[in-house]
C-alpha cells in the first residue's frame, strides 16, 4: 500500500543512466521510443489533461490511461496523424498502455497534478536509445513537465502540504510560494489571502471545480471573515494550484488570486491516519506585552488540533469512499492597554482593572465525506459534502475591555454531485452544488457602551502647539451583532471537444440561484462618546456627560433582515490551439451576469428624495415641516444619479472578458519557453456594501450630538440631531421617547448608491521565460495588474453654497452641513483603483524518490499604487475619489522572498523549513498642507521596519520521525513531529505612526507569533 501523500513520480524499472539522461527506453524488435513533453493543450479547473502523438512502424491503435489507485480507465483511439487525447483525467497516479502490432506496452507510473496540461509524444524511431527486452517498461515520470501559458502561479503538492511547518493547519498557508500572493495572519490569528495590491474580496477558491466565493463579506471565500478557522480540512486536500494572474476563461468571479484545489478520494486499498497537535504557553516565548511595561506571568495559551481520515474501496475499481474530520481548540493571549500610550493611572481606580491580560478562545469542527463511483469506463460520478462549525470568544489587543467581547459563530454546509461522461472525442462534466453559509457574531453581553477619548499635546518631534486626539478606553457591552450569509443552488456544465486536430475546444455554462441575507444591528447596544477631559463639574475624569450617542432602531416598522434572491449566469468558450510544434495559443472569452433585486428594485422614499434634491420641504407624519435641503443645487454632482424610483437601475451586462495566452518553445526539446498573456476578469460587488442603502431605510444607525457648554473640542450647531444632554438617554425608554418626537429616521444616515453601478474588474498582463533542467525548473517574469471600479462610499454633504471645503480655515469635510433632521448623505459609487507592476524570479526543485529533497523559492518585487488606503471603502475626506490621487500601496510590500524546502534524512527523519522576509510596509494618512486656504493631501509613508533592511521576517522549521509498525501492516507507521514557528523569535511589530513611519514604542502587538514549539503525533496505515 502507498499513502496518498507519498504518491510520487515512480518507475517500475529503471533504465540505464544514459537512457535517463537522453530519453525513454523501450525495445521491441529493434524499435526505440523517445518521449518529450511539448506545449500544453488544455487545463482543467479541477482535473488534468494529457495528449500527444505516437510515431511507430505499424502504428499504435489506442492509448489507455489507468489510475493505479482507483482502477479508473480511459481509452483514446489514435488518429491518422498519430494523435491521442485525454481531455479530462482526475488528479492522481497513472500508467499508460499502448496497443501496438507487437502487443501491449506500458509506461511506469507518473502523477498528473491539478490543472496540469501535459503532452507526451512517443517516437519509436530512435535506435540510439533502444535498450531492454520486450517487457521493458517506459520510464515517463521523471520527464513530465508542464507549461501554463500566460498563467503566473505555482502548484502546491501534497508533500508540501504535509511536510512544511505551519501553526494553523490552513492548507492555504503555502499559497505565498506563488509570485505576488500573500497569506497573511494578523495578531489575532485571523488569516486571509491576498493577490497583489487588491483586497482579499477579489480572490476565489475552487474546490473540485466549484467556487467558494463569498458574495456578502470581505475575505473572498465563505466563512473566512474575522475567524481563526480554516476553510477546509487539510487532510481532505490532495493538492492545489495558485494562479496569481492570467487564468483561463473557465475561472469566474475573481479578479486577483484564483486557487483550484482537488480533494482526496478513496482508493482500492484502505488507508487511514490520525493526528494530534499541541502547544501551550510553556512552549512559546514571552510576548512583548508580557515583558513590557511590567514583567508579567505568561497568559494562558493552548492550541490543540486533532483529526483523522479513512478511505478505501466499497466495490473494487468501481466505488470508493473517503471521510475526514479535523477539530481545533485554541486559547490565545490578548493584552488590553490604554490608547495614546497613556499609563493606567491616568484613569480613576475603578477603570484600571480593565487593563491587563485576557484570553480569546476558539473552537472549530470540520467534516468532509466523498464517494467516487465509476460504473463504466466512460462514466465517473462524485458525491461530496462538507460541514463547518465554529464558536468562540473574540477580543482584540488594544483599548477594548474584556466585557466588550464578541461571541463568534460560523456554520457552513456545502454539497456537490458530479457526473463526467467521456466519449471518443469529447467529455461532458455536469455539476450540481449546494451551499448554506451563516456568519453570526453576537455581543457577549447587552447594555450601554462607553468610549473615552482625549485631546493631548503632541510629543516631539511634532511642532510646538500640536495636539493629538484618540480613543483611550472602551467599556461596557459589545457592538458586533450580525447575521449574514448565503444559501442556494448551482448548476453547471462543461463540454470539451478534441475531435479537431491541434485544437481543444471547451465551452461551459453556470447558473446559480442564491439567496443573500444580512442582519446588522451594530447599534443594538448604544455607544456613548465621552471627552474624558471635559470638566463640567470640576472633576478630573468625565464619565457622566457624553458628547455623542449612536444606536440603531427601526424606521417605522422596518425589519433588520435584508434578503435578495440573486440570479447569476455565466458562459465561456476556450480554444487551446497548437499552432506549430512550438507555439501554442490559448484564446478564451467569458461573459457573466448577475441580478441583485435588493439593489435593482429599491425605491427611495419620494419625500426624502425630493427633500435632499432641494425640490420640496420634508413633512414628517407628525406634521413637522423641514425646508428643502438646497445645498446640493450647486454641488459638483447630481444627486438624481443616485436616487432610484425602481426603474432606473439595470443589471450590468458588459462583463465581457477576453483572455489570451501563449507559449513558445525556444528549443526542440522544449526545455526553454517564452510565455505571456492578457486577460480581463470581473469580480462581484459585495452585497454587504450595497445592502446598507436598504438597511438605513429600515433599521438605521442613529447619531445624536450633545451641545455641552464648555466642551471646546466637540461643538455642534443646535438642530434636531444636536441637542442638550439628558441622562434619560442612557435608558431604552429615553431613547425611544427621543426618536418618537422626531421625524421617522431622524438622526440616521441617508445612503444613495449610483444607479449605473458597475462591477469591479482587473486587466492582467504577463510576460516571462521558463526553463527546465531535469528536476529543476526556473521562471523569470513580469506582470501588470490594474484593477478598476472598486466600490467606494463618498460623503454627499455640501455646504450651503454647494462647496465641499470652506473658503478659508481648516479644510474640513462638511459633516456640519447635514440634511437635518437626518445625518450625513453617503454616496455609493465606483472608483477604487490599484496598479501593480511585479517582477519575479521562481526556482523549483521537484522531489523524487531518487532525489529525495525539494526546494521552492520565489522573489517578488512589486511597485504598486492605489487611490485609497488599502482596505478603506469609506472615502469621506475629499469630494470625489479622484481627489485622493495615487499613493504607494499600503497593502503590499515592495520586496518579498519566500523559500521552502524538504529533505529526507537518514534514520527515517524528514526535515523541512519555510523562510519569509519582506521589506517594510507603507502606511497611508490624510495630512494638512499650509497655504491660503490650507489644503489636505493623501500620503503614504514607509515605516522604519523591524530590522536594518527588512520589515517582516520569519523562519519556521519542522522535523518528522516515522516509525514503522510492521505488525499492523507493511506500510503502517507512527509519526512524531516537532514544529518550531518563528525559530529566531523575530519581533514583527505591527504598530507604526502613519505620518512619521516610526514604530509606536508602547505598542507591543505583533504581526506574527512569538517563537512557538508545536508537538505532533499521529499514525498512518
mmCIF file with all atom_site columns, N, CA and C in Angstrom, residues 369-373 381-385 416-418:
data_model
loop_
_atom_site.group_PDB
_atom_site.id
_atom_site.type_symbol
_atom_site.label_atom_id
_atom_site.label_alt_id
_atom_site.label_comp_id
_atom_site.label_asym_id
_atom_site.label_entity_id
_atom_site.label_seq_id
_atom_site.pdbx_PDB_ins_code
_atom_site.Cartn_x
_atom_site.Cartn_y
_atom_site.Cartn_z
_atom_site.occupancy
_atom_site.B_iso_or_equiv
_atom_site.pdbx_formal_charge
_atom_site.auth_seq_id
_atom_site.auth_comp_id
_atom_site.auth_asym_id
_atom_site.auth_atom_id
_atom_site.pdbx_PDB_model_num
ATOM 1  N N  . UNK A 1 369 ? -16.873 14.341 3.525   1.00 0.00 ? 369 UNK A N  1
ATOM 2  C CA . UNK A 1 369 ? -17.063 12.972 3.043   1.00 0.00 ? 369 UNK A CA 1
ATOM 3  C C  . UNK A 1 369 ? -17.253 12.962 1.539   1.00 0.00 ? 369 UNK A C  1
ATOM 4  N N  . UNK A 1 370 ? -16.814 11.873 0.898   1.00 0.00 ? 370 UNK A N  1
ATOM 5  C CA . UNK A 1 370 ? -16.829 11.821 -0.561  1.00 0.00 ? 370 UNK A CA 1
ATOM 6  C C  . UNK A 1 370 ? -16.995 10.383 -1.034  1.00 0.00 ? 370 UNK A C  1
ATOM 7  N N  . UNK A 1 371 ? -17.807 10.205 -2.083  1.00 0.00 ? 371 UNK A N  1
ATOM 8  C CA . UNK A 1 371 ? -17.964 8.930  -2.777  1.00 0.00 ? 371 UNK A CA 1
ATOM 9  C C  . UNK A 1 371 ? -17.574 9.105  -4.236  1.00 0.00 ? 371 UNK A C  1
ATOM 10 N N  . UNK A 1 372 ? -16.821 8.147  -4.766  1.00 0.00 ? 372 UNK A N  1
ATOM 11 C CA . UNK A 1 372 ? -16.475 8.090  -6.191  1.00 0.00 ? 372 UNK A CA 1
ATOM 12 C C  . UNK A 1 372 ? -17.032 6.804  -6.778  1.00 0.00 ? 372 UNK A C  1
ATOM 13 N N  . UNK A 1 373 ? -17.765 6.933  -7.873  1.00 0.00 ? 373 UNK A N  1
ATOM 14 C CA . UNK A 1 373 ? -18.424 5.783  -8.487  1.00 0.00 ? 373 UNK A CA 1
ATOM 15 C C  . UNK A 1 373 ? -18.125 5.793  -9.976  1.00 0.00 ? 373 UNK A C  1
ATOM 16 N N  . UNK A 1 381 ? -18.920 9.329  -11.389 1.00 0.00 ? 381 UNK A N  1
ATOM 17 C CA . UNK A 1 381 ? -19.832 10.067 -10.522 1.00 0.00 ? 381 UNK A CA 1
ATOM 18 C C  . UNK A 1 381 ? -19.105 10.376 -9.218  1.00 0.00 ? 381 UNK A C  1
ATOM 19 N N  . UNK A 1 382 ? -19.269 11.606 -8.740  1.00 0.00 ? 382 UNK A N  1
ATOM 20 C CA . UNK A 1 382 ? -18.701 12.007 -7.455  1.00 0.00 ? 382 UNK A CA 1
ATOM 21 C C  . UNK A 1 382 ? -19.782 12.685 -6.620  1.00 0.00 ? 382 UNK A C  1
ATOM 22 N N  . UNK A 1 383 ? -19.788 12.375 -5.333  1.00 0.00 ? 383 UNK A N  1
ATOM 23 C CA . UNK A 1 383 ? -20.717 12.988 -4.389  1.00 0.00 ? 383 UNK A CA 1
ATOM 24 C C  . UNK A 1 383 ? -19.917 13.358 -3.146  1.00 0.00 ? 383 UNK A C  1
ATOM 25 N N  . UNK A 1 384 ? -20.028 14.608 -2.720  1.00 0.00 ? 384 UNK A N  1
ATOM 26 C CA . UNK A 1 384 ? -19.270 15.036 -1.551  1.00 0.00 ? 384 UNK A CA 1
ATOM 27 C C  . UNK A 1 384 ? -20.082 16.030 -0.737  1.00 0.00 ? 384 UNK A C  1
ATOM 28 N N  . UNK A 1 385 ? -19.740 16.130 0.554   1.00 0.00 ? 385 UNK A N  1
ATOM 29 C CA . UNK A 1 385 ? -20.403 17.062 1.455   1.00 0.00 ? 385 UNK A CA 1
ATOM 30 C C  . UNK A 1 385 ? -19.383 17.559 2.469   1.00 0.00 ? 385 UNK A C  1
ATOM 31 N N  . UNK A 1 416 ? -21.860 18.605 -3.261  1.00 0.00 ? 416 UNK A N  1
ATOM 32 C CA . UNK A 1 416 ? -21.553 18.554 -4.695  1.00 0.00 ? 416 UNK A CA 1
ATOM 33 C C  . UNK A 1 416 ? -21.912 17.184 -5.244  1.00 0.00 ? 416 UNK A C  1
ATOM 34 N N  . UNK A 1 417 ? -22.614 17.193 -6.374  1.00 0.00 ? 417 UNK A N  1
ATOM 35 C CA . UNK A 1 417 ? -22.861 15.974 -7.157  1.00 0.00 ? 417 UNK A CA 1
ATOM 36 C C  . UNK A 1 417 ? -22.350 16.231 -8.566  1.00 0.00 ? 417 UNK A C  1
ATOM 37 N N  . UNK A 1 418 ? -21.571 15.292 -9.077  1.00 0.00 ? 418 UNK A N  1
ATOM 38 C CA . UNK A 1 418 ? -20.906 15.500 -10.369 1.00 0.00 ? 418 UNK A CA 1
ATOM 39 C C  . UNK A 1 418 ? -20.994 14.242 -11.217 1.00 0.00 ? 418 UNK A C  1
#
